[in-house]
Short mmCIF file of C-alpha atoms and ligand atoms in Angstrom, two decimals:
data_model
loop_
_atom_site.label_atom_id
_atom_site.label_comp_id
_atom_site.label_asym_id
_atom_site.label_seq_id
_atom_site.Cartn_x
_atom_site.Cartn_y
_atom_site.Cartn_z
CA MET A 1 5.93 201.69 2.77
CA THR A 2 9.02 201.86 4.97
CA GLU A 3 11.05 198.70 5.50
CA ASN A 4 12.47 197.89 8.90
CA LEU A 5 15.74 196.47 7.66
CA MET A 6 17.26 196.27 4.23
CA ILE A 7 20.46 194.46 3.31
CA ILE A 8 22.48 195.31 0.22
CA GLY A 9 24.43 192.31 -1.09
CA SER A 10 23.92 188.55 -1.23
CA GLY A 11 27.39 187.21 -0.39
CA PRO A 12 28.03 185.34 2.87
CA ALA A 13 27.77 188.61 4.86
CA GLY A 14 24.43 189.70 3.38
CA LEU A 15 22.83 186.25 3.47
CA THR A 16 23.96 185.57 7.05
CA ALA A 17 22.54 188.93 8.12
CA ALA A 18 19.32 187.91 6.35
CA ILE A 19 19.15 184.56 8.21
CA TYR A 20 19.55 186.29 11.58
CA ALA A 21 17.13 189.10 10.75
CA ALA A 22 14.50 186.71 9.42
CA ARG A 23 14.74 184.53 12.54
CA ALA A 24 14.26 187.71 14.60
CA ASN A 25 11.02 188.41 12.70
CA GLN A 26 12.43 191.50 11.01
CA SER A 27 11.29 190.31 7.56
CA PRO A 28 14.43 191.75 5.96
CA LEU A 29 14.58 192.73 2.31
CA VAL A 30 17.82 191.74 0.55
CA ILE A 31 18.84 193.42 -2.69
CA THR A 32 21.14 190.83 -4.19
CA GLY A 33 23.18 192.69 -6.78
CA ASN A 34 23.42 191.49 -10.35
CA GLU A 35 24.23 187.93 -9.34
CA ILE A 36 23.34 186.01 -6.19
CA GLY A 37 26.05 184.81 -3.87
CA GLY A 38 28.96 187.20 -4.20
CA GLN A 39 32.54 186.13 -4.72
CA ILE A 40 32.29 182.71 -3.11
CA ALA A 41 29.80 181.72 -5.81
CA THR A 42 32.66 181.98 -8.31
CA THR A 43 34.73 179.16 -6.83
CA ASN A 44 34.23 175.46 -7.23
CA GLU A 45 36.00 174.28 -4.14
CA VAL A 46 35.39 175.55 -0.62
CA GLU A 47 37.23 173.30 1.81
CA ASN A 48 37.42 175.56 4.84
CA TYR A 49 33.83 176.55 5.55
CA PRO A 50 32.97 174.83 8.85
CA GLY A 51 30.46 172.01 8.71
CA PHE A 52 31.32 170.71 5.23
CA VAL A 53 33.68 167.81 5.88
CA ASP A 54 34.07 166.95 2.20
CA GLY A 55 34.01 170.55 0.99
CA VAL A 56 31.25 172.26 -0.91
CA THR A 57 31.06 174.24 -4.13
CA GLY A 58 30.66 178.01 -3.77
CA PRO A 59 27.33 178.12 -5.65
CA GLU A 60 25.96 175.29 -3.47
CA LEU A 61 27.04 177.04 -0.27
CA VAL A 62 25.30 180.31 -1.11
CA GLN A 63 22.22 178.48 -2.38
CA LEU A 64 21.93 176.82 1.03
CA MET A 65 22.37 180.19 2.78
CA GLN A 66 19.70 181.73 0.58
CA LYS A 67 17.26 178.86 1.22
CA GLN A 68 17.90 179.13 4.96
CA ALA A 69 17.17 182.88 4.94
CA GLN A 70 14.01 182.45 2.85
CA LYS A 71 12.78 179.62 5.06
CA PHE A 72 12.56 182.10 7.93
CA GLY A 73 10.91 184.84 5.87
CA ALA A 74 13.70 186.89 4.28
CA ARG A 75 12.63 188.50 1.01
CA ILE A 76 15.24 188.39 -1.73
CA GLU A 77 15.08 190.78 -4.68
CA MET A 78 17.36 190.40 -7.67
CA ASP A 79 18.20 194.04 -8.27
CA TYR A 80 21.13 196.45 -7.98
CA VAL A 81 21.21 199.56 -5.81
CA THR A 82 22.17 202.59 -7.89
CA GLY A 83 21.59 205.42 -5.41
CA VAL A 84 21.32 205.96 -1.66
CA ASP A 85 20.36 208.90 0.49
CA LEU A 86 21.54 208.39 4.04
CA ARG A 87 21.17 212.02 5.16
CA ALA A 88 17.85 211.41 6.90
CA ARG A 89 15.93 208.40 8.20
CA PRO A 90 14.18 206.49 6.77
CA PHE A 91 17.05 206.03 4.35
CA LYS A 92 16.21 206.07 0.67
CA LEU A 93 17.50 203.52 -1.87
CA GLU A 94 17.04 203.54 -5.62
CA THR A 95 17.63 200.55 -7.86
CA GLN A 96 18.43 199.57 -11.40
CA ASN A 97 14.91 198.14 -11.88
CA GLY A 98 13.44 201.56 -11.12
CA ASN A 99 12.33 200.84 -7.55
CA THR A 100 12.60 203.27 -4.64
CA TYR A 101 12.77 201.89 -1.13
CA HIS A 102 12.76 203.45 2.32
CA THR A 103 14.25 201.70 5.32
CA GLN A 104 14.82 202.43 9.01
CA ALA A 105 18.04 200.42 9.18
CA LEU A 106 20.51 199.34 6.53
CA ILE A 107 23.25 196.72 6.35
CA VAL A 108 25.82 197.36 3.65
CA ALA A 109 27.25 193.98 2.56
CA THR A 110 28.37 194.95 -0.92
CA GLY A 111 31.70 193.13 -0.65
CA ALA A 112 34.47 193.55 -3.13
CA SER A 113 35.22 192.87 -6.79
CA ALA A 114 38.22 191.43 -8.54
CA ARG A 115 40.83 194.05 -9.28
CA LYS A 116 41.72 194.43 -12.93
CA LEU A 117 45.23 194.35 -14.33
CA ASN A 118 44.59 197.56 -16.27
CA VAL A 119 46.89 196.62 -19.09
CA PRO A 120 46.38 196.86 -22.86
CA GLY A 121 44.39 193.90 -24.13
CA GLU A 122 42.61 193.11 -20.86
CA LYS A 123 39.33 194.81 -21.77
CA GLU A 124 39.56 193.85 -25.45
CA PHE A 125 39.95 190.14 -24.68
CA ALA A 126 37.48 189.93 -21.76
CA GLY A 127 35.34 186.88 -22.55
CA ARG A 128 37.75 185.95 -25.36
CA GLY A 129 40.43 184.45 -23.15
CA VAL A 130 40.54 186.84 -20.19
CA SER A 131 38.50 185.71 -17.19
CA TYR A 132 38.07 186.44 -13.48
CA CYS A 133 36.13 183.25 -12.69
CA ALA A 134 37.64 179.78 -13.10
CA THR A 135 34.40 178.08 -12.09
CA CYS A 136 32.50 179.92 -14.79
CA ASP A 137 35.02 179.65 -17.62
CA GLY A 138 37.47 176.83 -16.82
CA PHE A 139 35.58 174.36 -18.98
CA PHE A 140 36.31 176.40 -22.13
CA PHE A 141 40.03 175.80 -21.70
CA ARG A 142 40.10 172.01 -22.01
CA GLY A 143 43.50 170.86 -23.24
CA LYS A 144 44.76 174.44 -23.51
CA GLU A 145 47.72 176.21 -21.99
CA ILE A 146 46.66 179.04 -19.70
CA ALA A 147 48.04 181.59 -17.24
CA VAL A 148 46.84 182.54 -13.78
CA ILE A 149 47.97 185.93 -12.51
CA GLY A 150 48.58 186.33 -8.75
CA GLY A 151 50.28 184.66 -5.79
CA GLY A 152 47.63 184.58 -3.07
CA ASP A 153 45.09 181.96 -1.97
CA SER A 154 42.66 182.64 -4.79
CA ALA A 155 45.34 182.40 -7.50
CA LEU A 156 46.58 179.03 -6.24
CA GLN A 157 43.17 177.59 -5.41
CA GLU A 158 41.79 178.51 -8.81
CA GLY A 159 45.04 177.53 -10.57
CA LEU A 160 44.75 174.05 -9.04
CA PHE A 161 41.11 173.83 -10.09
CA LEU A 162 42.04 174.82 -13.65
CA THR A 163 44.46 171.87 -13.94
CA LYS A 164 41.32 169.74 -14.32
CA PHE A 165 40.84 171.31 -17.75
CA ALA A 166 44.07 172.90 -18.96
CA SER A 167 47.11 171.06 -20.26
CA LYS A 168 49.40 173.53 -18.44
CA VAL A 169 48.77 176.30 -15.90
CA HIS A 170 51.44 179.00 -15.65
CA ILE A 171 51.17 180.92 -12.40
CA ILE A 172 52.57 184.39 -13.00
CA HIS A 173 53.68 186.15 -9.83
CA ARG A 174 55.35 189.53 -9.35
CA ARG A 175 57.62 188.25 -6.59
CA ASP A 176 59.62 185.07 -6.01
CA GLN A 177 57.55 184.03 -2.99
CA LEU A 178 53.89 183.25 -2.60
CA ARG A 179 51.42 184.74 -0.13
CA ALA A 180 49.09 181.74 -0.26
CA GLN A 181 48.48 179.31 2.61
CA PRO A 182 51.20 176.62 2.88
CA ILE A 183 48.74 173.78 2.11
CA LEU A 184 47.90 175.39 -1.24
CA GLN A 185 51.56 176.13 -1.95
CA ASP A 186 52.46 172.46 -1.37
CA ARG A 187 49.68 171.23 -3.63
CA ALA A 188 50.62 173.66 -6.39
CA ARG A 189 54.33 172.90 -6.22
CA ASN A 190 53.60 169.18 -6.42
CA ASP A 191 51.21 169.45 -9.35
CA PRO A 192 52.96 168.49 -12.61
CA LYS A 193 50.63 170.70 -14.64
CA ILE A 194 51.60 173.85 -12.72
CA ASN A 195 54.56 175.97 -13.73
CA PHE A 196 55.57 179.07 -11.73
CA VAL A 197 56.78 182.13 -13.57
CA TRP A 198 58.42 184.28 -10.89
CA ASN A 199 59.26 187.99 -10.83
CA SER A 200 56.90 188.80 -13.65
CA VAL A 201 54.12 191.31 -14.18
CA VAL A 202 51.79 191.41 -17.16
CA LYS A 203 52.49 194.34 -19.49
CA GLU A 204 50.12 193.45 -22.28
CA ILE A 205 47.72 190.76 -23.47
CA GLN A 206 47.99 190.15 -27.20
CA GLY A 207 46.08 188.11 -29.75
CA SER A 208 43.85 188.33 -32.78
CA ALA A 209 40.36 186.82 -32.34
CA LYS A 210 41.38 185.37 -28.95
CA VAL A 211 44.25 185.66 -26.48
CA GLU A 212 47.51 184.30 -27.87
CA THR A 213 50.40 185.86 -25.96
CA LEU A 214 51.23 187.51 -22.65
CA VAL A 215 53.94 190.13 -22.59
CA LEU A 216 55.67 189.92 -19.20
CA GLU A 217 58.11 192.27 -17.53
CA ASN A 218 60.56 191.60 -14.73
CA PRO A 219 59.80 194.45 -12.28
CA ARG A 220 63.43 194.64 -11.14
CA THR A 221 65.37 194.38 -14.40
CA HIS A 222 62.54 195.54 -16.73
CA ALA A 223 63.47 192.69 -19.07
CA LEU A 224 60.56 191.68 -21.30
CA ALA A 225 59.46 188.14 -22.16
CA GLU A 226 56.61 186.57 -24.10
CA LEU A 227 54.51 183.64 -22.95
CA PRO A 228 52.21 181.90 -25.43
CA THR A 229 48.86 181.26 -23.72
CA GLN A 230 45.22 180.79 -24.66
CA GLY A 231 43.66 181.95 -21.43
CA VAL A 232 44.37 184.46 -18.66
CA PHE A 233 42.73 184.17 -15.24
CA VAL A 234 43.26 187.25 -13.07
CA TYR A 235 43.48 187.03 -9.24
CA VAL A 236 45.37 190.14 -8.16
CA GLY A 237 43.31 191.46 -5.29
CA HIS A 238 40.11 193.33 -4.74
CA THR A 239 38.44 196.71 -4.75
CA PRO A 240 35.56 197.31 -2.31
CA ASN A 241 32.15 197.91 -3.89
CA THR A 242 31.49 201.10 -1.98
CA GLN A 243 31.51 203.88 -4.58
CA LEU A 244 27.77 204.19 -4.02
CA PHE A 245 28.37 205.49 -0.50
CA GLN A 246 31.12 208.01 -1.32
CA GLY A 247 30.52 211.25 0.54
CA GLN A 248 27.93 209.64 2.84
CA LEU A 249 29.78 206.93 4.75
CA ALA A 250 33.27 207.43 6.19
CA MET A 251 35.85 205.37 4.28
CA ASP A 252 39.58 204.85 4.23
CA ALA A 253 41.77 205.89 1.31
CA GLU A 254 41.08 202.62 -0.54
CA GLY A 255 37.31 202.90 -0.16
CA TYR A 256 36.79 200.41 2.68
CA ILE A 257 33.94 201.60 4.92
CA GLN A 258 35.08 202.64 8.38
CA VAL A 259 33.23 200.90 11.21
CA ASP A 260 33.59 200.64 14.97
CA ALA A 261 34.01 197.33 16.82
CA ARG A 262 30.25 196.76 16.54
CA LEU A 263 30.14 197.48 12.82
CA HIS A 264 28.36 200.83 13.17
CA THR A 265 29.26 203.26 10.41
CA ASN A 266 29.36 207.03 10.95
CA VAL A 267 25.61 207.13 10.16
CA PRO A 268 23.42 205.80 13.00
CA GLY A 269 21.28 202.96 11.66
CA VAL A 270 23.72 202.04 8.89
CA PHE A 271 25.97 199.03 9.50
CA ALA A 272 28.63 197.49 7.28
CA ALA A 273 29.44 193.78 7.12
CA GLY A 274 32.07 191.76 5.26
CA GLU A 275 34.55 192.79 2.63
CA ALA A 276 32.96 196.20 2.18
CA HIS A 277 34.93 197.06 5.33
CA ASP A 278 37.22 194.07 5.96
CA HIS A 279 40.38 194.08 3.88
CA VAL A 280 42.30 191.85 6.26
CA PHE A 281 40.73 188.40 6.51
CA ARG A 282 38.82 187.96 3.25
CA GLN A 283 37.21 184.64 4.09
CA ALA A 284 33.62 183.56 3.70
CA VAL A 285 33.32 182.47 7.32
CA ILE A 286 34.58 185.88 8.51
CA SER A 287 32.12 187.73 6.29
CA ALA A 288 29.34 185.48 7.55
CA GLY A 289 30.38 186.34 11.12
CA TYR A 290 30.32 190.04 10.32
CA GLY A 291 26.86 189.60 8.80
CA CYS A 292 25.66 188.12 12.07
CA MET A 293 27.23 190.93 14.14
CA ALA A 294 25.82 193.69 11.95
CA GLU A 295 22.34 192.20 12.13
CA MET A 296 22.42 191.88 15.92
CA GLU A 297 23.42 195.54 16.18
CA ALA A 298 20.74 196.56 13.66
CA GLU A 299 18.17 194.69 15.74
CA LYS A 300 19.22 196.62 18.86
CA PHE A 301 19.02 199.86 16.92
CA LEU A 302 15.50 199.02 15.71
CA ALA A 303 14.39 198.02 19.23
CA GLU A 304 15.62 201.35 20.61
CA LEU A 305 13.90 203.18 17.80
CA ALA A 306 10.62 201.42 18.51
CA HIS A 307 10.99 202.17 22.23
CA THR A 308 11.72 205.87 21.60
CA SER A 309 8.79 206.31 19.26
CA SER A 310 6.37 204.67 21.72
CA HIS A 311 7.82 206.64 24.69
CA PRO A 312 8.63 210.09 23.26
CA VAL A 313 10.57 212.35 25.65
C1 LIG B 401 37.99 182.80 -6.56
C2 LIG B 401 37.73 182.95 -5.09
C3 LIG B 401 37.84 181.84 -4.26
C4 LIG B 401 37.58 181.97 -2.89
N1 LIG B 401 37.68 180.87 -2.08
C5 LIG B 401 37.37 180.96 -0.78
C6 LIG B 401 37.40 179.82 0.07
O1 LIG B 401 37.71 178.71 -0.35
N2 LIG B 401 37.08 179.98 1.38
C7 LIG B 401 36.73 181.19 1.89
O2 LIG B 401 36.41 181.26 3.08
N3 LIG B 401 36.70 182.28 1.12
C8 LIG B 401 37.01 182.21 -0.19
N4 LIG B 401 36.98 183.33 -0.99
C9 LIG B 401 36.66 184.61 -0.37
C10 LIG B 401 35.17 184.78 -0.18
O3 LIG B 401 34.52 184.58 -1.41
C11 LIG B 401 34.88 186.18 0.35
O4 LIG B 401 35.58 186.36 1.56
C12 LIG B 401 33.40 186.38 0.61
O5 LIG B 401 32.63 186.08 -0.53
C13 LIG B 401 33.11 187.83 1.01
O6 LIG B 401 31.76 187.90 1.31
P1 LIG B 401 30.97 189.30 1.37
O7 LIG B 401 29.55 188.92 1.62
O8 LIG B 401 31.63 190.21 2.31
O9 LIG B 401 31.12 189.97 -0.07
P2 LIG B 401 30.93 189.42 -1.56
O10 LIG B 401 31.03 187.96 -1.62
O11 LIG B 401 31.83 190.25 -2.37
O12 LIG B 401 29.41 189.79 -1.88
C14 LIG B 401 29.02 191.11 -2.14
C15 LIG B 401 27.60 191.12 -2.65
O13 LIG B 401 27.15 192.48 -2.79
C16 LIG B 401 26.51 192.64 -4.04
N5 LIG B 401 26.55 194.06 -4.42
C17 LIG B 401 27.62 194.85 -4.65
N6 LIG B 401 27.24 196.10 -4.98
C18 LIG B 401 25.88 196.10 -4.94
C19 LIG B 401 24.88 197.08 -5.19
N7 LIG B 401 25.18 198.33 -5.52
N8 LIG B 401 23.57 196.71 -5.07
C20 LIG B 401 23.23 195.47 -4.69
N9 LIG B 401 24.15 194.49 -4.44
C21 LIG B 401 25.44 194.81 -4.57
C22 LIG B 401 27.27 191.70 -4.97
O14 LIG B 401 26.50 191.37 -6.12
C23 LIG B 401 27.42 190.49 -4.03
O15 LIG B 401 26.24 189.74 -4.00
C24 LIG B 401 37.23 183.23 -2.36
C25 LIG B 401 37.13 184.34 -3.21
C26 LIG B 401 37.36 184.22 -4.57
C27 LIG B 401 37.24 185.42 -5.46
#
């Protein structure tokens, strides 16, 4: 059987595309990835998604999006796409669960993943003090002293959230100025549990059974320092989840999919939405908007396809 429209990814981009496609009677099939909801599902506090006056948790927000898509007939499969063949239509997709799908149109909403520090100790202590998700792991650090690495919105937002559990949150930043929104900067600077450690990059994470010490380096002077800590939360940027499409979809040097203003990729019938192509805005509402745009273009593509096959030239 050939699907009309498949969507890879269940973050705000993928689920919004699914809502629009389902309401257009396309009966879209969403392949979620290994967890439903994408990056926003890893944060506890979303204060800037329109319509939620008192904020909403990330997991709650994506649950609502999923329900909304399913209400209109979207099918949601918990699976992970491991191979694609976009050389001919219908496109072919293979998944971790051993399924093979064919689809006339495809929306790539595979988003991005947290960038690693790539320092000694990071891999060894993953799950034993090193984390990329404050919502998931914050609770384990009750009364403990921890470090958050990064200086952007995510680092500050999650650092502030972690003060609910930790006795002290050291925010380690490579520069002496933050990139985060001023409102987050103000809150962090005024929080007595937060301590900024400026001009510092992590060289190594040390410990025995669990994380015990961070070795920091001043990038200008190369002076080394040690910071005792029991947890390390890493928020140092993202890498797009697009390796799957290497050699088939045009990408920039960092792996972001290249699209035109209407989110068409270089392959007709394949559209990209959200952080798989957007490395500028990185907000849930923007990804949701891209999901809507990509779906509307996919719908047009499918309508033209149906017209051409019923009126061959
Ligand atoms: C800690 C944190 C806090 C944040 N806070 C906010 C906030 O307060 N407000 C805000 O607007 N934004 C926030 N953001 C940013 C927001 O989460 C992202 O902008 C948004 O999630 C991007 O949506 P997306 O759908 O493009 O991609 P993602 O959310 O990255 O979703 C990608 C999806 O694709 C799936 N996937 C990847 N590869 C495959 C594959 N091969 N097969 C199948 N599925 C695949 C993944 O499992 C995932 O479901 C935050 C981000 C983080 C990390």
